[in-house]
Short mmCIF file of C-alpha atoms and ligand atoms in Angstrom, two decimals:
data_model
loop_
_atom_site.label_atom_id
_atom_site.label_comp_id
_atom_site.label_asym_id
_atom_site.label_seq_id
_atom_site.Cartn_x
_atom_site.Cartn_y
_atom_site.Cartn_z
CA MET O 1149 10.58 29.43 -2.38
CA SER O 1150 13.47 27.35 -3.12
CA SER O 1151 15.19 26.16 -6.29
CA GLU O 1152 15.48 22.52 -5.46
CA SER O 1153 16.49 20.39 -8.35
CA LYS O 1154 15.84 17.04 -6.83
CA PHE O 1155 12.93 15.71 -4.78
CA GLY O 1156 14.23 12.65 -3.02
CA ASP O 1157 15.56 10.40 -5.85
CA TYR O 1158 13.19 12.15 -8.43
CA GLY O 1159 13.87 15.08 -10.65
CA GLY O 1160 17.33 16.02 -11.94
CA GLN O 1161 18.38 17.38 -15.32
CA PHE O 1162 18.52 14.47 -17.92
CA VAL O 1163 19.04 16.59 -20.99
CA PRO O 1164 21.41 16.60 -24.01
CA GLU O 1165 24.60 18.56 -23.68
CA ALA O 1166 23.30 21.12 -26.12
CA LEU O 1167 20.58 22.20 -23.67
CA MET O 1168 22.74 22.52 -20.59
CA PRO O 1169 23.57 26.24 -21.19
CA ALA O 1170 19.78 27.06 -21.55
CA ILE O 1171 19.07 25.24 -18.34
CA GLU O 1172 21.78 26.96 -16.49
CA GLU O 1173 20.74 30.29 -17.68
CA LEU O 1174 17.17 29.57 -16.72
CA THR O 1175 18.13 28.31 -13.28
CA ASP O 1176 19.98 31.58 -12.66
CA ALA O 1177 17.06 33.62 -13.97
CA TYR O 1178 14.64 31.55 -11.76
CA GLU O 1179 16.62 32.25 -8.63
CA ARG O 1180 17.14 36.00 -9.24
CA TYR O 1181 13.75 36.97 -10.57
CA VAL O 1182 11.29 34.49 -8.99
CA ILE O 1183 12.98 33.54 -5.70
CA ASP O 1184 14.74 36.88 -4.93
CA ASN O 1185 12.25 39.30 -6.79
CA GLU O 1186 15.04 41.06 -8.48
CA ASP O 1187 13.81 44.11 -10.54
CA GLY O 1188 10.39 43.64 -8.90
CA PHE O 1189 9.73 40.63 -11.06
CA MET O 1190 7.23 38.95 -8.77
CA ASP O 1191 5.42 42.23 -8.09
CA GLU O 1192 4.72 42.60 -11.83
CA PHE O 1193 3.68 38.92 -12.11
CA ARG O 1194 1.19 39.42 -9.26
CA ARG O 1195 -0.14 42.58 -10.83
CA ARG O 1196 -0.64 40.95 -14.18
CA LEU O 1197 -2.27 37.90 -12.52
CA ALA O 1198 -4.76 40.26 -11.10
CA ASP O 1199 -5.51 42.64 -13.79
CA PHE O 1200 -5.04 40.33 -16.82
CA GLY O 1201 -5.87 36.96 -15.20
CA GLY O 1202 -8.67 37.97 -12.78
CA ARG O 1203 -7.04 36.92 -9.43
CA PRO O 1204 -7.82 36.56 -6.64
CA LEU O 1205 -10.26 33.91 -7.49
CA PRO O 1206 -13.17 32.72 -5.08
CA LEU O 1207 -13.25 29.91 -2.71
CA GLN O 1208 -16.84 28.88 -2.95
CA ARG O 1209 -19.08 26.66 -0.69
CA ALA O 1210 -20.80 24.11 -2.71
CA ASP O 1211 -24.25 23.99 -1.03
CA GLN O 1212 -25.72 21.01 -2.98
CA LEU O 1213 -22.45 18.80 -2.78
CA SER O 1214 -22.07 19.66 0.90
CA ALA O 1215 -25.56 18.43 1.74
CA ARG O 1216 -25.05 15.30 -0.53
CA TYR O 1217 -21.71 14.30 1.06
CA ASP O 1218 -22.48 15.47 4.51
CA THR O 1219 -19.16 17.34 4.43
CA GLU O 1220 -18.40 21.03 3.98
CA VAL O 1221 -17.28 21.11 0.25
CA TYR O 1222 -15.39 24.22 -0.82
CA LEU O 1223 -14.46 24.91 -4.43
CA LYS O 1224 -11.37 26.75 -5.47
CA ARG O 1225 -12.59 28.27 -8.69
CA GLU O 1226 -9.52 28.21 -11.13
CA ASP O 1227 -12.05 27.66 -13.86
CA LEU O 1228 -12.63 31.41 -13.57
CA LEU O 1229 -9.07 32.23 -14.39
CA HIS O 1230 -8.66 34.00 -17.76
CA GLY O 1231 -8.66 31.29 -20.33
CA GLY O 1232 -10.75 28.95 -18.23
CA ALA O 1233 -8.06 26.86 -16.45
CA HIS O 1234 -5.23 27.22 -14.01
CA LYS O 1235 -2.74 27.02 -16.89
CA LEU O 1236 -2.37 30.75 -17.29
CA ASN O 1237 -0.74 31.14 -13.78
CA ASN O 1238 2.29 29.34 -15.23
CA ALA O 1239 2.19 30.47 -18.88
CA LEU O 1240 2.10 34.12 -17.77
CA GLY O 1241 4.94 33.64 -15.20
CA GLN O 1242 7.26 32.03 -17.80
CA VAL O 1243 6.54 34.31 -20.62
CA LEU O 1244 7.15 37.31 -18.26
CA LEU O 1245 10.41 35.57 -17.07
CA ALA O 1246 11.49 35.18 -20.72
CA LYS O 1247 11.03 38.98 -21.16
CA TYR O 1248 13.14 39.65 -18.08
CA MET O 1249 15.75 37.35 -19.52
CA GLY O 1250 15.88 39.39 -22.76
CA LYS O 1251 14.39 36.53 -24.91
CA GLU O 1252 12.74 37.42 -28.10
CA ARG O 1253 10.64 34.30 -28.99
CA ILE O 1254 8.43 31.78 -27.11
CA ILE O 1255 8.00 28.12 -27.97
CA ALA O 1256 5.80 25.57 -26.24
CA GLU O 1257 4.27 22.23 -26.90
CA THR O 1258 0.74 21.21 -26.17
CA GLY O 1259 -1.44 18.03 -26.15
CA ALA O 1260 -4.99 18.96 -25.48
CA GLY O 1261 -4.29 22.49 -26.41
CA GLN O 1262 -4.90 24.03 -23.04
CA HIS O 1263 -1.37 24.93 -22.36
CA GLY O 1264 -0.79 26.11 -25.91
CA THR O 1265 -3.75 28.39 -25.59
CA ALA O 1266 -2.62 29.90 -22.23
CA THR O 1267 0.81 30.28 -23.73
CA ALA O 1268 -0.48 32.08 -26.81
CA MET O 1269 -2.61 34.38 -24.70
CA ALA O 1270 0.26 35.29 -22.41
CA ALA O 1271 2.52 35.79 -25.38
CA ALA O 1272 0.00 38.13 -27.08
CA HIS O 1273 -0.51 39.98 -23.84
CA LEU O 1274 3.26 40.58 -23.47
CA ASP O 1275 3.87 41.17 -27.18
CA MET O 1276 6.10 38.19 -27.72
CA PRO O 1277 6.21 36.01 -31.01
CA CYS O 1278 5.01 32.45 -30.14
CA GLU O 1279 5.23 29.00 -31.86
CA ILE O 1280 3.45 25.93 -30.59
CA TYR O 1281 4.27 22.45 -31.51
CA MET O 1282 1.28 20.15 -31.58
CA GLY O 1283 0.78 16.48 -32.84
CA GLU O 1284 -1.26 16.19 -35.91
CA THR O 1285 -3.68 13.73 -34.26
CA ASP O 1286 -4.21 16.13 -31.44
CA ILE O 1287 -4.73 19.08 -33.84
CA ALA O 1288 -7.56 17.10 -35.44
CA ARG O 1289 -9.26 16.35 -32.11
CA GLN O 1290 -8.78 19.64 -30.36
CA ARG O 1291 -9.86 22.09 -33.01
CA PRO O 1292 -11.29 24.83 -30.81
CA ASN O 1293 -8.06 25.32 -29.06
CA VAL O 1294 -6.14 25.33 -32.21
CA PHE O 1295 -8.39 28.16 -33.37
CA ARG O 1296 -7.90 30.02 -30.20
CA MET O 1297 -4.08 29.87 -30.62
CA ARG O 1298 -4.14 31.04 -34.17
CA ILE O 1299 -6.49 33.85 -33.27
CA ASN O 1300 -3.99 35.00 -30.61
CA ASP O 1301 -1.44 35.02 -33.51
CA ALA O 1302 0.65 32.04 -32.42
CA GLU O 1303 2.08 29.79 -35.14
CA VAL O 1304 0.95 26.20 -34.69
CA ASN O 1305 3.43 23.71 -36.07
CA PRO O 1306 2.00 20.26 -36.76
CA VAL O 1307 4.10 17.34 -35.65
CA THR O 1308 3.73 14.36 -37.86
CA THR O 1309 6.20 11.80 -36.30
CA GLY O 1310 5.04 8.87 -34.31
CA ARG O 1311 1.44 8.91 -33.29
CA GLY O 1312 1.28 12.61 -33.58
CA THR O 1313 0.45 13.31 -29.95
CA LEU O 1314 2.03 14.97 -26.93
CA LYS O 1315 5.16 12.84 -26.61
CA GLU O 1316 6.35 13.64 -30.14
CA ALA O 1317 5.41 17.28 -29.78
CA ILE O 1318 7.75 17.51 -26.67
CA SER O 1319 10.63 15.99 -28.55
CA GLU O 1320 10.19 18.45 -31.49
CA THR O 1321 10.01 21.35 -29.09
CA MET O 1322 13.17 20.29 -27.35
CA ARG O 1323 14.85 20.00 -30.85
CA ASP O 1324 13.81 23.60 -31.69
CA TRP O 1325 15.11 24.79 -28.26
CA ALA O 1326 18.53 23.07 -28.63
CA THR O 1327 19.22 25.28 -31.69
CA THR O 1328 17.58 28.53 -30.56
CA VAL O 1329 18.41 28.82 -26.94
CA GLU O 1330 20.01 32.22 -27.16
CA THR O 1331 16.86 33.92 -28.39
CA THR O 1332 14.21 31.60 -27.22
CA HIS O 1333 12.39 30.41 -24.07
CA TYR O 1334 10.59 27.03 -23.91
CA VAL O 1335 7.46 27.23 -21.73
CA ILE O 1336 6.84 23.87 -20.25
CA GLY O 1337 3.18 23.36 -19.22
CA SER O 1338 3.32 21.29 -16.10
CA ILE O 1339 5.70 20.51 -13.09
CA VAL O 1340 7.62 18.14 -15.29
CA GLY O 1341 10.88 18.28 -17.39
CA PRO O 1342 14.43 18.99 -16.21
CA ALA O 1343 15.15 21.21 -13.17
CA PRO O 1344 14.41 24.12 -12.65
CA PHE O 1345 11.08 23.60 -14.48
CA PRO O 1346 9.26 21.41 -11.80
CA ALA O 1347 9.99 23.81 -8.87
CA MET O 1348 9.53 26.99 -10.90
CA VAL O 1349 6.09 25.83 -12.30
CA ARG O 1350 5.13 24.95 -8.86
CA ASP O 1351 5.99 28.37 -7.57
CA PHE O 1352 3.89 30.05 -10.26
CA GLN O 1353 0.90 27.76 -9.55
CA SER O 1354 1.30 27.91 -5.67
CA VAL O 1355 -0.83 31.12 -5.74
CA ILE O 1356 -3.81 28.58 -5.77
CA SER O 1357 -3.00 27.32 -2.22
CA GLU O 1358 -1.83 30.60 -1.03
CA GLU O 1359 -5.10 32.17 -1.63
CA ALA O 1360 -7.17 29.12 -0.67
CA ARG O 1361 -5.34 28.69 2.77
CA GLU O 1362 -6.20 32.13 3.70
CA GLN O 1363 -9.79 32.00 2.33
CA ILE O 1364 -10.73 28.84 4.15
CA GLN O 1365 -9.49 30.27 7.46
CA GLU O 1366 -11.48 33.50 6.85
CA GLN O 1367 -14.65 31.45 5.94
CA THR O 1368 -14.54 28.59 8.50
CA GLY O 1369 -12.01 29.74 11.05
CA GLY O 1370 -9.73 26.86 10.45
CA LEU O 1371 -7.82 24.68 7.99
CA PRO O 1372 -9.58 22.01 5.89
CA ASP O 1373 -9.41 18.28 6.70
CA ALA O 1374 -8.55 17.39 3.06
CA VAL O 1375 -7.57 18.97 -0.25
CA LEU O 1376 -8.38 17.23 -3.51
CA ALA O 1377 -7.11 17.87 -6.94
CA CYS O 1378 -6.82 15.93 -10.23
CA ALA O 1379 -3.24 14.98 -11.40
CA GLY O 1380 -1.97 14.82 -14.97
CA GLY O 1381 1.45 16.25 -14.80
CA GLY O 1382 0.47 17.68 -11.50
CA SER O 1383 0.72 21.41 -11.76
CA ASN O 1384 -2.78 22.22 -10.47
CA THR O 1385 -2.19 19.48 -7.88
CA MET O 1386 0.95 20.94 -6.50
CA GLY O 1387 -0.44 24.44 -6.85
CA ALA O 1388 -3.38 23.51 -4.66
CA PHE O 1389 -1.21 21.53 -2.14
CA HIS O 1390 1.93 23.62 -1.78
CA HIS O 1391 0.93 25.87 1.12
CA PHE O 1392 -0.79 22.96 2.85
CA VAL O 1393 2.25 20.62 2.69
CA PRO O 1394 3.62 21.75 6.14
CA ASP O 1395 0.07 21.39 7.61
CA ASP O 1396 0.28 17.72 8.72
CA ASP O 1397 -3.40 17.53 9.70
CA VAL O 1398 -4.51 18.43 6.11
CA ASP O 1399 -4.78 15.39 4.00
CA LEU O 1400 -3.72 15.74 0.37
CA TYR O 1401 -5.34 13.54 -2.29
CA ALA O 1402 -3.95 13.44 -5.95
CA VAL O 1403 -6.75 11.98 -8.16
CA GLU O 1404 -5.34 10.34 -11.22
CA ALA O 1405 -7.09 8.99 -14.37
CA GLY O 1406 -8.09 5.44 -13.84
CA GLY O 1407 -9.11 5.31 -17.54
CA SER O 1408 -11.11 2.14 -18.48
CA SER O 1409 -9.00 -0.18 -16.25
CA LEU O 1410 -5.92 -0.40 -14.13
CA SER O 1411 -4.50 -3.47 -15.77
CA VAL O 1412 -1.99 -3.15 -18.49
CA ASP O 1413 -1.49 -4.88 -21.85
CA GLU O 1414 2.32 -5.37 -21.91
CA GLU O 1415 2.40 -6.93 -25.35
CA GLU O 1416 0.57 -3.99 -26.89
CA GLY O 1417 2.60 -1.49 -24.79
CA VAL O 1418 -0.73 0.16 -23.70
CA ALA O 1419 -1.85 1.22 -20.19
CA PRO O 1420 -5.68 1.90 -20.42
CA ASN O 1421 -5.25 4.54 -17.77
CA SER O 1422 -2.86 7.46 -16.77
CA ALA O 1423 -2.30 6.39 -13.17
CA SER O 1424 1.40 6.85 -12.98
CA LEU O 1425 1.48 7.66 -9.28
CA SER O 1426 -0.80 4.64 -8.33
CA THR O 1427 0.85 2.09 -10.65
CA GLY O 1428 3.98 3.52 -12.20
CA ASP O 1429 7.56 2.64 -11.69
CA GLU O 1430 10.73 4.79 -11.53
CA GLY O 1431 12.26 5.92 -14.83
CA VAL O 1432 13.42 8.93 -16.89
CA LEU O 1433 11.20 10.91 -19.14
CA HIS O 1434 11.38 14.35 -20.58
CA GLY O 1435 14.53 15.26 -18.64
CA ALA O 1436 13.58 14.04 -15.17
CA ARG O 1437 13.56 10.92 -13.03
CA THR O 1438 9.95 10.21 -11.96
CA LYS O 1439 7.22 7.69 -11.68
CA LEU O 1440 6.14 6.53 -15.14
CA LEU O 1441 3.88 4.05 -16.94
CA GLN O 1442 6.48 1.70 -18.50
CA ASP O 1443 6.72 -2.02 -19.44
CA SER O 1444 9.17 -4.44 -17.81
CA ASP O 1445 11.82 -3.51 -20.44
CA GLY O 1446 11.48 0.17 -19.53
CA GLN O 1447 9.68 1.22 -22.62
CA ILE O 1448 7.19 4.00 -22.01
CA MET O 1449 3.69 2.90 -22.54
CA GLU O 1450 0.74 4.72 -24.27
CA SER O 1451 -1.56 6.07 -21.58
CA HIS O 1452 -5.21 6.67 -21.87
CA SER O 1453 -7.93 8.76 -20.33
CA VAL O 1454 -11.35 10.17 -21.41
CA SER O 1455 -9.73 13.51 -20.44
CA ALA O 1456 -7.02 14.67 -22.76
CA GLY O 1457 -5.24 16.71 -20.13
CA LEU O 1458 -4.70 13.75 -17.83
CA ASP O 1459 -3.58 11.59 -20.61
CA TYR O 1460 0.28 11.47 -19.84
CA ALA O 1461 2.55 8.59 -18.92
CA GLY O 1462 4.56 10.53 -16.41
CA VAL O 1463 4.00 12.81 -13.40
CA GLY O 1464 5.91 15.65 -11.74
CA PRO O 1465 8.89 14.54 -9.63
CA GLU O 1466 7.79 16.46 -6.52
CA LEU O 1467 4.44 14.80 -6.48
CA ALA O 1468 6.06 11.37 -6.91
CA HIS O 1469 8.28 12.14 -4.00
CA LEU O 1470 5.52 13.34 -1.78
CA VAL O 1471 3.58 10.11 -2.45
CA ASP O 1472 6.62 8.07 -1.50
CA GLU O 1473 6.93 10.12 1.73
CA GLY O 1474 3.30 9.30 2.52
CA ARG O 1475 2.37 12.98 2.46
CA VAL O 1476 0.23 12.84 -0.66
CA THR O 1477 -2.34 9.97 -1.18
CA PRO O 1478 -2.68 8.93 -4.73
CA VAL O 1479 -6.21 7.63 -5.62
CA ASN O 1480 -7.76 7.16 -9.06
CA VAL O 1481 -11.18 7.52 -10.73
CA ASP O 1482 -12.20 5.74 -13.92
CA ASP O 1483 -13.72 7.32 -16.99
CA ASP O 1484 -17.34 6.41 -16.17
CA THR O 1485 -17.20 7.83 -12.68
CA ALA O 1486 -15.55 11.07 -13.96
CA LEU O 1487 -18.39 11.36 -16.43
CA GLU O 1488 -21.01 11.01 -13.89
CA ALA O 1489 -19.31 13.51 -11.68
CA PHE O 1490 -19.13 15.94 -14.72
CA HIS O 1491 -22.96 15.83 -14.96
CA ARG O 1492 -23.47 16.09 -11.32
CA LEU O 1493 -21.34 19.15 -10.80
CA SER O 1494 -23.22 20.72 -13.85
CA GLN O 1495 -26.62 19.86 -12.64
CA ASP O 1496 -26.23 20.41 -8.77
CA GLU O 1497 -23.92 23.42 -8.75
CA GLY O 1498 -24.27 25.10 -12.16
CA ILE O 1499 -20.55 24.67 -12.83
CA ILE O 1500 -19.53 22.75 -16.02
CA PRO O 1501 -16.10 21.45 -15.01
CA ALA O 1502 -13.31 20.28 -17.33
CA LEU O 1503 -13.29 16.42 -17.64
CA GLU O 1504 -9.84 16.58 -15.86
CA THR O 1505 -11.41 18.31 -12.86
CA ALA O 1506 -14.43 15.94 -12.90
CA HIS O 1507 -12.02 13.20 -11.77
CA ALA O 1508 -11.53 15.06 -8.32
CA PHE O 1509 -15.20 15.14 -7.88
CA GLY O 1510 -15.58 11.50 -8.87
CA TYR O 1511 -13.48 10.64 -5.94
CA LEU O 1512 -15.63 12.48 -3.61
CA GLU O 1513 -18.69 10.60 -4.91
CA ARG O 1514 -16.95 7.29 -4.58
CA VAL O 1515 -15.92 7.71 -0.90
CA ALA O 1516 -18.71 9.99 0.39
CA GLY O 1517 -21.55 9.45 -1.98
CA PRO O 1518 -24.81 7.87 -0.76
CA ALA O 1519 -24.90 4.17 -0.97
CA THR O 1520 -26.13 2.74 -4.33
CA ASP O 1521 -26.89 -0.86 -5.40
CA ASP O 1522 -23.38 -1.20 -6.63
CA ARG O 1523 -21.74 0.60 -3.79
CA ALA O 1524 -23.60 -1.13 -0.95
CA ALA O 1525 -22.30 -4.49 -2.26
CA GLU O 1526 -18.73 -3.36 -2.03
CA PRO O 1527 -16.81 -2.35 1.03
CA ARG O 1528 -16.66 1.48 1.02
CA ASP O 1529 -13.30 3.01 0.37
CA GLU O 1530 -10.99 3.02 3.40
CA HIS O 1531 -10.66 6.85 3.02
CA HIS O 1532 -14.23 7.45 3.70
CA ASP O 1533 -14.07 8.32 7.32
CA GLU O 1534 -10.74 9.99 6.85
CA LEU O 1535 -11.99 12.58 4.45
CA GLY O 1536 -13.23 14.61 7.34
CA ASP O 1537 -15.72 17.52 7.73
CA THR O 1538 -14.23 20.09 5.45
CA VAL O 1539 -12.77 19.54 2.15
CA ILE O 1540 -11.45 21.92 -0.64
CA VAL O 1541 -11.66 20.69 -4.25
CA ASN O 1542 -9.59 22.53 -6.74
CA VAL O 1543 -11.78 23.24 -9.92
CA SER O 1544 -8.80 23.25 -12.34
CA GLY O 1545 -10.73 24.30 -15.29
CA ARG O 1546 -14.00 24.73 -17.03
CA GLY O 1547 -15.61 22.14 -19.38
CA ASP O 1548 -16.56 24.20 -22.49
CA LYS O 1549 -13.77 22.48 -24.41
CA ASP O 1550 -15.14 19.04 -23.52
CA LEU O 1551 -18.69 19.33 -24.50
CA GLU O 1552 -18.42 17.26 -27.70
CA THR O 1553 -16.34 14.52 -25.85
CA VAL O 1554 -18.89 14.44 -23.03
CA ILE O 1555 -21.91 14.14 -25.38
CA GLU O 1556 -20.22 11.42 -27.35
CA GLU O 1557 -18.95 9.40 -24.39
CA THR O 1558 -22.24 9.90 -22.54
CA GLN O 1559 -24.15 8.44 -25.45
CA LYS O 1560 -21.92 5.38 -25.41
CA ARG O 1561 -22.89 4.56 -21.90
CA ASP O 1562 -25.98 4.12 -19.94
CA LEU O 1563 -25.58 6.82 -17.23
CA ASP O 1564 -28.68 7.45 -15.08
CA ILE O 1565 -27.62 10.93 -14.37
CA ALA O 1566 -27.12 12.08 -17.91
CA PRO O 1567 -29.68 14.55 -19.23
CA ASP O 1568 -32.04 13.53 -22.10
CA MET O 1569 -30.62 15.01 -25.31
CA SER O 1570 -33.44 14.02 -27.51
CA ILE O 1571 -34.41 17.66 -28.19
CA PHE O 1572 -31.41 17.73 -30.61
CA ASN O 1573 -33.00 14.90 -32.72
CA GLU O 1574 -36.41 16.63 -32.53
CA ILE O 1575 -35.11 19.81 -34.08
CA GLY O 1576 -33.14 17.97 -36.59
CA GLY O 1577 -29.76 19.08 -35.64
CA GLY O 1578 -28.53 15.73 -34.49
CA ILE O 1579 -25.49 15.40 -32.21
C1 PLP J 2084 -3.88 20.53 -18.28
C2 PLP J 2084 -5.07 20.39 -17.29
C3 PLP J 2084 -4.95 19.51 -16.17
C4 PLP J 2084 -3.79 18.56 -15.89
O1 PLP J 2084 -2.57 19.12 -15.84
P1 PLP J 2084 -1.86 19.31 -14.37
O2 PLP J 2084 -0.46 19.78 -14.73
O3 PLP J 2084 -1.88 17.93 -13.78
O4 PLP J 2084 -2.55 20.27 -13.59
C5 PLP J 2084 -5.85 19.44 -15.27
N1 PLP J 2084 -7.07 20.29 -15.42
C6 PLP J 2084 -7.22 21.08 -16.43
C7 PLP J 2084 -8.49 21.84 -16.46
C8 PLP J 2084 -6.16 21.18 -17.49
O5 PLP J 2084 -6.29 22.06 -18.51
#
């Protein structure tokens, strides 16, 4: 592990002066406790990941998908982590670190509510008071996660500025932190933000690839040809990639949300996707230089994805750098393909994935799926042959939280694969 603050030209610490003491204190704590294991911090972190979080988690061969794609498909089951997504790896690490630093209070922001929920759980587990900032719009559309946070006794502070979504919630949390740094730690939820957050969050998430790299060798006797993970901010992505980065023969694919289209409406300031790695330009957002969705004047654009957890205009600086270096291949999958993949994994493997996760499976279908009328007409993706014989897909989370969205979005479309839901009409419940 190392405390790099820059990844090529990306990363850095673009924060107001008032936050610099907090950033320096955190950098020092990260180096001592996480990198040097002072006071046995990492041992305690590992123990709690095991007995509270449920690690190690299985690497499971997907029998039906392996047959469908004529490729050995292995699933890294982060959906089985306590809370239902990979997010707890990081939230638990940071809340524990805050304790070692002598902090008395935890704050965090959340968009879809997954990070807020993981932070609230970790804070309850470690007996720390916790406040979560969340945009008003997001509170309205992510009610189950708001309930979970409240039930774990976290305060949820509604943010009413702007569009009431993640971007405003982040600004509000930064504002809180600037005036409370002595007592408070801000738990950032992905490999984004000013250094040391991107490297630190990656280190906490890298347990994913540490386990998966050993497990695949035990099960197949070798390394995989490719690892696939969906990318929002990029924390499950870098977690799944980290220990494979030095293995040059292992291809790494970051699957972004292609939304409804890759084209952009500059006048409206809207990108109908969240594909910052594939289509973004360099700029500064939330404390770091990275690839962003922005217009020609450098204004950050609104992003879109059917999956709330991928709906972010930026991406972690390390991932942006690995893409520039050619080590990570950015690809994207649109809303329709992700929804189909959601149903396929549910029906074929008995695993209901998060909509974020479904994007990674959508890519598999697109490059390795059987020819269809549509697909036969198009040249197959150039990566088809390169995907190889053994592939690991990171199942970043489970889809319980997405069921309402999936039913609504499925009904809007004519998807052959969707199950018939008319039973709900017959029993009069409606959906
Ligand atoms: C939050 C979330 C993501 C996206 O965040 P990353 O930092 O890119 O990993 C992906 N999958 C699930 C299940 C999530 O909850």
